[in-house]
CSV table of C-alpha atoms in Angstrom, one decimal:
chain,number,residue,atom,x,y,z
Z,1,MET,CA,0.0,0.0,0.0
Z,2,THR,CA,1.3,3.4,-0.9
Z,3,GLU,CA,0.0,6.7,0.3
Z,4,LYS,CA,0.4,10.1,-1.4
Z,5,ILE,CA,1.1,13.1,0.8
Z,6,ALA,CA,0.5,16.5,-0.9
Z,7,VAL,CA,3.4,18.9,-0.6
Z,8,GLU,CA,2.7,21.6,-3.2
Z,9,LYS,CA,5.8,23.6,-2.9
Z,10,LYS,CA,7.8,25.5,-5.6
Z,11,VAL,CA,11.2,24.0,-6.0
Z,12,LEU,CA,12.9,27.4,-6.1
Z,13,SER,CA,10.8,28.8,-3.2
Z,14,GLU,CA,14.0,29.5,-1.2
Z,15,ASN,CA,15.5,31.4,-4.1
Z,16,ASP,CA,12.3,33.3,-4.8
Z,17,LYS,CA,12.1,34.3,-1.1
Z,18,LEU,CA,15.6,35.7,-1.2
Z,19,ALA,CA,14.8,37.4,-4.6
Z,20,ALA,CA,11.8,39.0,-3.0
Z,21,GLU,CA,13.9,40.4,-0.2
Z,22,VAL,CA,16.4,41.8,-2.7
Z,23,ARG,CA,13.6,43.3,-4.7
Z,24,SER,CA,12.0,45.0,-1.7
Z,25,GLN,CA,15.4,46.4,-0.6
Z,26,LEU,CA,16.0,47.8,-4.1
Z,27,MET,CA,12.5,49.3,-4.3
Z,28,ARG,CA,12.8,50.9,-0.9
Z,29,HIS,CA,15.8,52.8,-2.2
Z,30,GLY,CA,14.3,53.4,-5.6
Z,31,VAL,CA,17.0,51.4,-7.4
Z,32,VAL,CA,16.1,50.0,-10.8
Z,33,ALA,CA,17.8,46.6,-11.4
Z,34,LEU,CA,18.4,45.0,-14.8
Z,35,ASN,CA,19.4,41.4,-15.2
Z,36,LEU,CA,21.5,41.1,-18.4
Z,37,VAL,CA,21.5,37.7,-20.0
Z,38,SER,CA,22.9,36.4,-23.3
Z,39,SER,CA,25.1,33.7,-24.8
Z,40,PRO,CA,28.8,34.2,-24.2
Z,41,GLY,CA,30.2,36.8,-26.5
Z,42,SER,CA,27.1,38.7,-27.5
Z,43,GLY,CA,28.4,41.9,-25.9
Z,44,LYS,CA,27.0,42.3,-22.4
Z,45,THR,CA,30.3,43.7,-21.1
Z,46,SER,CA,30.7,46.0,-24.2
Z,47,LEU,CA,27.2,47.3,-23.7
Z,48,LEU,CA,27.9,48.1,-20.1
Z,49,GLU,CA,31.3,49.8,-21.0
Z,50,ARG,CA,29.4,52.0,-23.4
Z,51,THR,CA,26.7,52.7,-20.9
Z,52,LEU,CA,29.2,53.7,-18.3
Z,53,ALA,CA,30.9,56.0,-20.7
Z,54,GLU,CA,27.6,57.8,-21.4
Z,55,LEU,CA,25.8,57.8,-18.1
Z,56,ASN,CA,28.4,57.4,-15.4
Z,57,GLN,CA,28.5,61.2,-14.6
Z,58,GLU,CA,24.8,61.5,-14.8
Z,59,LEU,CA,23.4,58.5,-13.0
Z,60,ARG,CA,24.7,56.5,-10.1
Z,61,LEU,CA,25.4,53.1,-11.6
Z,62,GLY,CA,26.2,49.9,-9.8
Z,63,LEU,CA,27.4,46.7,-11.5
Z,64,ILE,CA,27.5,43.1,-10.5
Z,65,ALA,CA,29.5,41.0,-13.0
Z,66,GLY,CA,28.9,37.3,-12.8
Z,67,ASP,CA,31.3,34.9,-14.5
Z,68,VAL,CA,32.1,31.2,-14.2
Z,69,GLN,CA,35.8,32.0,-13.9
Z,70,THR,CA,38.0,35.1,-13.7
Z,71,GLU,CA,37.1,38.7,-12.8
Z,72,ASN,CA,38.1,39.9,-16.3
Z,73,ASP,CA,34.7,41.5,-17.0
Z,74,ALA,CA,34.6,43.2,-13.6
Z,75,ASP,CA,38.1,44.6,-14.3
Z,76,ARG,CA,36.9,45.8,-17.8
Z,77,LEU,CA,34.0,47.6,-16.1
Z,78,LYS,CA,36.3,49.2,-13.6
Z,79,ARG,CA,38.6,50.4,-16.3
Z,80,ALA,CA,35.5,51.8,-18.1
Z,81,GLY,CA,35.0,54.0,-15.1
Z,82,GLY,CA,32.7,51.9,-13.0
Z,83,ARG,CA,33.0,53.0,-9.4
Z,84,LEU,CA,30.8,50.3,-7.9
Z,85,VAL,CA,31.7,47.0,-9.5
Z,86,GLN,CA,31.2,43.8,-7.6
Z,87,PRO,CA,32.5,40.6,-9.3
Z,88,ILE,CA,30.8,37.2,-8.6
Z,89,VAL,CA,32.9,34.2,-9.6
Z,90,THR,CA,30.5,31.2,-9.6
Z,91,GLY,CA,33.3,28.7,-9.9
Z,92,GLY,CA,31.7,26.6,-12.6
Z,93,LEU,CA,28.0,27.3,-11.8
Z,94,CYS,CA,26.2,28.3,-15.0
Z,95,HIS,CA,23.9,31.0,-13.6
Z,96,LEU,CA,23.6,33.5,-10.8
Z,97,ASP,CA,21.1,32.9,-8.1
Z,98,ALA,CA,19.4,35.2,-5.5
Z,99,LYS,CA,21.7,34.0,-2.7
Z,100,MET,CA,24.8,35.2,-4.6
Z,101,ILE,CA,23.1,38.6,-5.0
Z,102,THR,CA,22.2,38.7,-1.3
Z,103,ARG,CA,25.8,38.1,-0.4
Z,104,VAL,CA,27.2,41.0,-2.5
Z,105,LEU,CA,24.4,43.5,-2.1
Z,106,PRO,CA,25.7,44.9,1.3
Z,107,GLN,CA,28.8,46.1,-0.7
Z,108,PHE,CA,26.5,48.7,-2.2
Z,109,ASP,CA,25.1,51.8,-0.5
Z,110,LEU,CA,21.7,51.5,-2.1
Z,111,ALA,CA,20.7,55.0,-1.0
Z,112,GLN,CA,23.5,56.3,-3.3
Z,113,LEU,CA,22.4,54.2,-6.4
Z,114,ASP,CA,20.0,54.8,-9.3
Z,115,LEU,CA,20.6,51.8,-11.5
Z,116,LEU,CA,22.0,48.4,-10.8
Z,117,PHE,CA,23.2,46.2,-13.7
Z,118,ILE,CA,23.5,42.5,-13.0
Z,119,GLU,CA,25.6,40.9,-15.7
Z,120,ASN,CA,24.6,37.2,-15.6
Z,121,VAL,CA,26.8,34.3,-16.7
Z,122,GLY,CA,26.8,33.9,-20.5
Z,123,ASN,CA,24.1,31.3,-21.0
Z,124,LEU,CA,20.6,31.5,-22.4
Z,125,VAL,CA,19.3,28.4,-20.6
Z,126,CYS,CA,20.0,28.2,-16.9
Z,127,PRO,CA,19.7,31.9,-15.9
Z,128,SER,CA,16.0,31.9,-17.1
Z,129,SER,CA,15.0,29.8,-14.1
Z,130,TYR,CA,16.4,32.1,-11.4
Z,131,ASP,CA,14.8,35.3,-10.2
Z,132,LEU,CA,17.5,37.6,-8.8
Z,133,GLY,CA,15.2,40.3,-7.6
Z,134,GLU,CA,15.6,42.4,-10.7
Z,135,ASP,CA,13.0,44.7,-12.3
Z,136,MET,CA,13.4,42.9,-15.6
Z,137,LYS,CA,15.6,40.7,-17.7
Z,138,VAL,CA,17.3,42.3,-20.7
Z,139,VAL,CA,18.4,39.7,-23.3
Z,140,LEU,CA,21.1,40.4,-25.8
Z,141,ILE,CA,21.8,38.7,-29.1
Z,142,SER,CA,24.3,39.6,-31.7
Z,143,THR,CA,24.3,39.5,-35.5
Z,144,THR,CA,27.1,36.9,-35.5
Z,145,GLU,CA,24.7,34.4,-34.0
Z,146,GLY,CA,21.7,32.7,-35.5
Z,147,ASP,CA,18.5,34.7,-36.0
Z,148,ASP,CA,16.6,31.8,-34.7
Z,149,LYS,CA,18.0,32.2,-31.2
Z,150,PRO,CA,14.7,33.3,-29.7
Z,151,LEU,CA,13.0,30.1,-31.0
Z,152,LYS,CA,15.8,27.9,-29.5
Z,153,TYR,CA,15.6,29.5,-26.1
Z,154,PRO,CA,12.0,30.4,-25.7
Z,155,ALA,CA,11.9,30.5,-21.9
Z,156,MET,CA,14.5,33.2,-21.8
Z,157,PHE,CA,13.0,35.4,-24.5
Z,158,ARG,CA,9.5,34.9,-23.0
Z,159,ARG,CA,10.7,36.1,-19.5
Z,160,ALA,CA,12.7,39.0,-20.8
Z,161,LYS,CA,11.1,42.4,-21.2
Z,162,VAL,CA,13.8,43.9,-23.5
Z,163,MET,CA,15.9,42.5,-26.3
Z,164,VAL,CA,19.1,44.2,-27.5
Z,165,ILE,CA,20.4,43.2,-30.9
Z,166,ASN,CA,24.2,44.0,-30.9
Z,167,LYS,CA,26.8,44.2,-33.7
Z,168,ILE,CA,24.5,45.7,-36.3
Z,169,ASP,CA,27.6,47.1,-37.9
Z,170,LEU,CA,28.3,43.5,-39.0
Z,171,LEU,CA,24.9,43.0,-40.7
Z,172,GLY,CA,25.5,41.6,-44.2
Z,173,THR,CA,28.7,39.8,-43.3
Z,174,SER,CA,26.7,36.8,-42.0
Z,175,ASP,CA,23.4,35.2,-42.8
Z,176,PHE,CA,21.7,36.9,-39.8
Z,177,ASP,CA,18.5,38.5,-40.9
Z,178,LEU,CA,17.5,41.4,-38.7
Z,179,GLU,CA,13.8,41.4,-39.5
Z,180,ARG,CA,13.6,37.6,-39.1
Z,181,ALA,CA,15.3,37.8,-35.7
Z,182,LYS,CA,12.8,40.4,-34.5
Z,183,ALA,CA,9.8,38.4,-35.9
Z,184,ASN,CA,11.1,35.2,-34.2
Z,185,ALA,CA,11.4,37.1,-30.9
Z,186,ARG,CA,7.9,38.6,-31.2
Z,187,ARG,CA,6.5,35.1,-31.9
Z,188,ILE,CA,7.7,34.1,-28.4
Z,189,ASN,CA,7.0,37.5,-26.8
Z,190,ALA,CA,4.9,40.1,-28.5
Z,191,ASP,CA,5.6,42.8,-25.9
Z,192,LEU,CA,9.4,42.7,-26.2
Z,193,GLU,CA,11.0,46.1,-26.4
Z,194,ILE,CA,13.8,45.9,-29.0
Z,195,PHE,CA,16.9,48.0,-29.4
Z,196,GLU,CA,19.3,47.6,-32.4
Z,197,VAL,CA,22.8,48.7,-31.5
Z,198,SER,CA,26.5,48.4,-32.3
Z,199,CYS,CA,28.7,48.7,-29.2
Z,200,ARG,CA,31.6,49.0,-31.6
Z,201,THR,CA,30.4,52.0,-33.6
Z,202,GLY,CA,27.9,53.4,-31.2
Z,203,ALA,CA,25.0,53.1,-33.6
Z,204,GLY,CA,21.6,52.9,-32.0
Z,205,LEU,CA,22.9,53.4,-28.5
Z,206,ARG,CA,21.2,56.8,-28.0
Z,207,ALA,CA,17.8,55.0,-27.8
Z,208,TRP,CA,19.1,52.6,-25.2
Z,209,PHE,CA,20.6,55.4,-23.1
Z,210,ASP,CA,17.4,57.4,-23.3
Z,211,TRP,CA,15.4,54.4,-22.3
Z,212,LEU,CA,17.7,53.9,-19.3
Z,213,ARG,CA,17.2,57.5,-18.3
Z,214,GLY,CA,13.5,57.0,-18.6
Z,215,LEU,CA,13.7,54.0,-16.2
Z,216,VAL,CA,15.4,56.0,-13.6
Z,217,HIS,CA,13.5,59.3,-14.0
Z,218,GLY,CA,10.2,58.0,-15.1
Z,219,PRO,CA,7.2,58.0,-12.7
Z,220,ALA,CA,6.3,54.4,-13.3
Z,221,ARG,CA,8.7,51.9,-12.1
Z,222,ALA,CA,8.7,48.6,-13.8
Z,223,VAL,CA,6.4,46.0,-12.5
Z,224,PRO,CA,8.3,43.2,-10.8
Z,225,PRO,CA,8.4,40.1,-13.1
Z,226,THR,CA,6.4,37.1,-12.1
Z,227,MET,CA,8.5,34.0,-12.0
Z,228,GLY,CA,6.9,30.7,-12.9
Z,229,ALA,CA,3.2,29.9,-12.5
K,1,MET,CA,23.1,22.4,-17.1
K,2,HIS,CA,21.5,23.7,-13.9
K,3,GLU,CA,19.4,20.6,-13.2
K,4,LEU,CA,21.9,19.5,-10.5
K,5,SER,CA,21.1,22.7,-8.6
K,6,ILE,CA,17.4,22.1,-9.1
K,7,ALA,CA,17.7,18.5,-8.0
K,8,THR,CA,19.6,19.6,-4.9
K,9,ALA,CA,16.8,22.1,-4.1
K,10,ILE,CA,14.3,19.3,-4.4
K,11,VAL,CA,16.2,16.9,-2.2
K,12,GLU,CA,16.8,19.6,0.5
K,13,THR,CA,13.0,20.5,0.5
K,14,VAL,CA,12.0,16.8,0.7
K,15,LEU,CA,14.4,16.0,3.5
K,16,GLN,CA,12.9,19.0,5.5
K,17,GLU,CA,9.4,17.7,4.8
K,18,MET,CA,10.3,14.2,5.9
K,19,GLN,CA,11.7,15.6,9.2
K,20,ARG,CA,8.7,17.8,9.7
K,21,ARG,CA,6.2,15.0,9.1
K,22,GLN,CA,8.4,12.4,10.7
K,23,LEU,CA,8.4,10.1,7.6
K,24,PRO,CA,11.1,7.4,7.9
K,25,ALA,CA,11.2,6.7,4.2
K,26,VAL,CA,9.8,8.0,0.9
K,27,SER,CA,9.3,5.7,-2.1
K,28,ALA,CA,8.7,8.5,-4.7
K,29,VAL,CA,8.8,12.2,-5.1
K,30,GLY,CA,6.2,13.7,-7.4
K,31,VAL,CA,7.3,16.9,-9.3
K,32,ARG,CA,5.7,19.0,-12.0
K,33,VAL,CA,8.0,20.3,-14.7
K,34,GLY,CA,6.4,22.8,-17.1
K,35,ALA,CA,7.4,22.9,-20.8
K,36,LEU,CA,8.7,26.5,-20.2
K,37,SER,CA,10.3,25.9,-16.8
K,38,GLY,CA,13.8,25.8,-18.4
K,39,VAL,CA,14.4,22.4,-16.9
K,40,VAL,CA,15.1,19.2,-18.9
K,41,PRO,CA,13.2,16.2,-17.2
K,42,ASP,CA,15.8,13.6,-18.1
K,43,ALA,CA,18.7,15.7,-16.8
K,44,LEU,CA,16.7,16.3,-13.6
K,45,GLU,CA,16.1,12.7,-13.0
K,46,PHE,CA,19.7,11.8,-13.7
K,47,SER,CA,20.8,14.5,-11.2
K,48,PHE,CA,18.3,13.4,-8.6
K,49,GLN,CA,19.4,9.8,-8.7
K,50,ALA,CA,23.1,10.9,-8.5
K,51,ILE,CA,22.7,12.8,-5.3
K,52,ILE,CA,20.2,10.8,-3.2
K,53,ASN,CA,22.7,7.9,-2.4
K,54,GLY,CA,23.6,8.1,1.3
K,55,THR,CA,20.6,10.3,2.2
K,56,PRO,CA,17.3,9.2,3.7
K,57,LEU,CA,15.9,9.5,0.2
K,58,ALA,CA,18.1,6.7,-1.2
K,59,GLY,CA,16.1,4.4,-3.5
K,60,ALA,CA,13.3,6.9,-4.1
K,61,ARG,CA,11.9,7.5,-7.6
K,62,LEU,CA,11.4,10.9,-9.1
K,63,ALA,CA,8.0,10.9,-10.7
K,64,ILE,CA,7.9,13.7,-13.2
K,65,GLU,CA,4.7,15.1,-14.6
K,66,GLN,CA,5.5,17.2,-17.7
K,67,VAL,CA,3.1,20.0,-17.9
K,68,PRO,CA,2.3,21.3,-21.5
K,69,LEU,CA,2.0,25.0,-22.3
K,70,GLN,CA,-1.4,26.5,-22.0
K,71,GLY,CA,-2.3,30.1,-22.7
K,72,LYS,CA,-5.2,32.5,-22.5
K,73,CYS,CA,-5.7,35.3,-25.0
K,74,ARG,CA,-6.0,38.6,-23.3
K,75,ASN,CA,-7.8,40.0,-26.4
K,76,CYS,CA,-10.6,37.5,-27.0
K,77,GLY,CA,-10.4,35.3,-23.9
K,78,LEU,CA,-9.7,32.0,-25.8
K,79,ASP,CA,-8.0,29.2,-23.8
K,80,PHE,CA,-5.7,27.2,-26.0
K,81,SER,CA,-2.7,24.9,-25.9
K,82,VAL,CA,0.4,26.7,-27.0
K,83,GLN,CA,2.2,24.7,-29.7
K,84,GLU,CA,5.9,25.1,-30.6
K,85,PHE,CA,6.2,28.1,-28.2
K,86,ILE,CA,4.3,30.3,-30.6
K,87,PHE,CA,2.4,32.8,-28.4
K,88,ALA,CA,-0.3,33.9,-30.7
K,89,CYS,CA,-4.1,33.3,-30.5
K,90,PRO,CA,-5.3,30.8,-33.0
K,91,ASP,CA,-8.6,32.7,-33.3
K,92,CYS,CA,-7.9,36.4,-33.3
K,93,HIS,CA,-4.1,36.2,-33.8
K,94,SER,CA,-3.3,38.5,-31.0
K,95,GLY,CA,0.1,38.2,-29.4
K,96,GLN,CA,-1.2,39.2,-25.9
K,97,ILE,CA,-1.1,35.8,-24.3
K,98,GLU,CA,-1.1,35.0,-20.7
K,99,ILE,CA,0.5,31.7,-19.7
K,100,THR,CA,-1.9,29.7,-17.6
K,101,ARG,CA,0.1,26.4,-17.4
K,102,GLY,CA,3.6,25.2,-18.4
K,103,GLU,CA,5.9,27.3,-16.2
K,104,GLU,CA,5.6,25.0,-13.2
K,105,LEU,CA,8.6,23.7,-11.3
K,106,GLU,CA,7.0,22.3,-8.2
K,107,ILE,CA,7.1,19.4,-5.7
K,108,ALA,CA,3.6,18.0,-5.9
K,109,TYR,CA,3.6,15.1,-3.5
K,110,LEU,CA,5.6,12.4,-1.6
K,111,GLU,CA,4.7,8.8,-1.9
K,112,VAL,CA,5.2,6.6,1.2
K,113,SER,CA,4.7,2.9,1.6
K,114,SER,CA,2.5,2.1,4.5
């Protein structure tokens, strides 16, 4: 004879609880937090370098740079003028989780911060499962990848609010079709806000910067994302 | 592959439940894995079996219920099953779709032999 005992518990409830704590701390201080996700090499660090160069005097930016190994990205961001850069080396783990954010958050004086960028580990699969307490996920792809990326990683593109297509200066040198990439992304997520940029030439970045300014100065803060059902 | 982290979270939660409910052994752990949960069932099962040896859960089965994607159109209200991750209403073609099922990552039940 076997008996079933109902449990009904989210597997990641512990993570979600910590993420909710992070979120309420950030909200209390009016800090907007963006969780940047992409494959390795799409240009997350380059986008942040450009963003620092443009907005570092104007907004108070904090950066958390997650990497499997090395603090290279964090070092790049410091060289780009980042005053508040906190590396997280996961030591092989393929994603950041809320506990890691909880550990490094005390390094920041949240009262002195407008915008917190969390650069996740380069991976379009695993980070999609973990709420870090961010306002929204921003997913990057680049024109040197396949334009079917959104179809291959639907969970991530569905959970993101914003997509940045980087390396548009290289359009035409590969088979990447910009319109097809956008259509693929909108099939998964009709509400995605899309930016087309080149971190190398600076093309299209003005719209991205203005959008960030709007996030910080705008009256309506982003609605916290809902994770899972 | 983050299924090992997920399996570890499952095992930790179940061990807590066993202690709380004073269950000496569990023969199966029932979990729901949604199609959009970002978790691969086979990898989860493999990870689960790899880490339960030497714990009170040794020998337990992981019973995975895979939950397909279900959506509701915000425009016309149609409930439909989402195929191929295409979030568009089959009736009115709106892209404003609310996910009603398929993102689950939950421990549903424990099975004990009495």
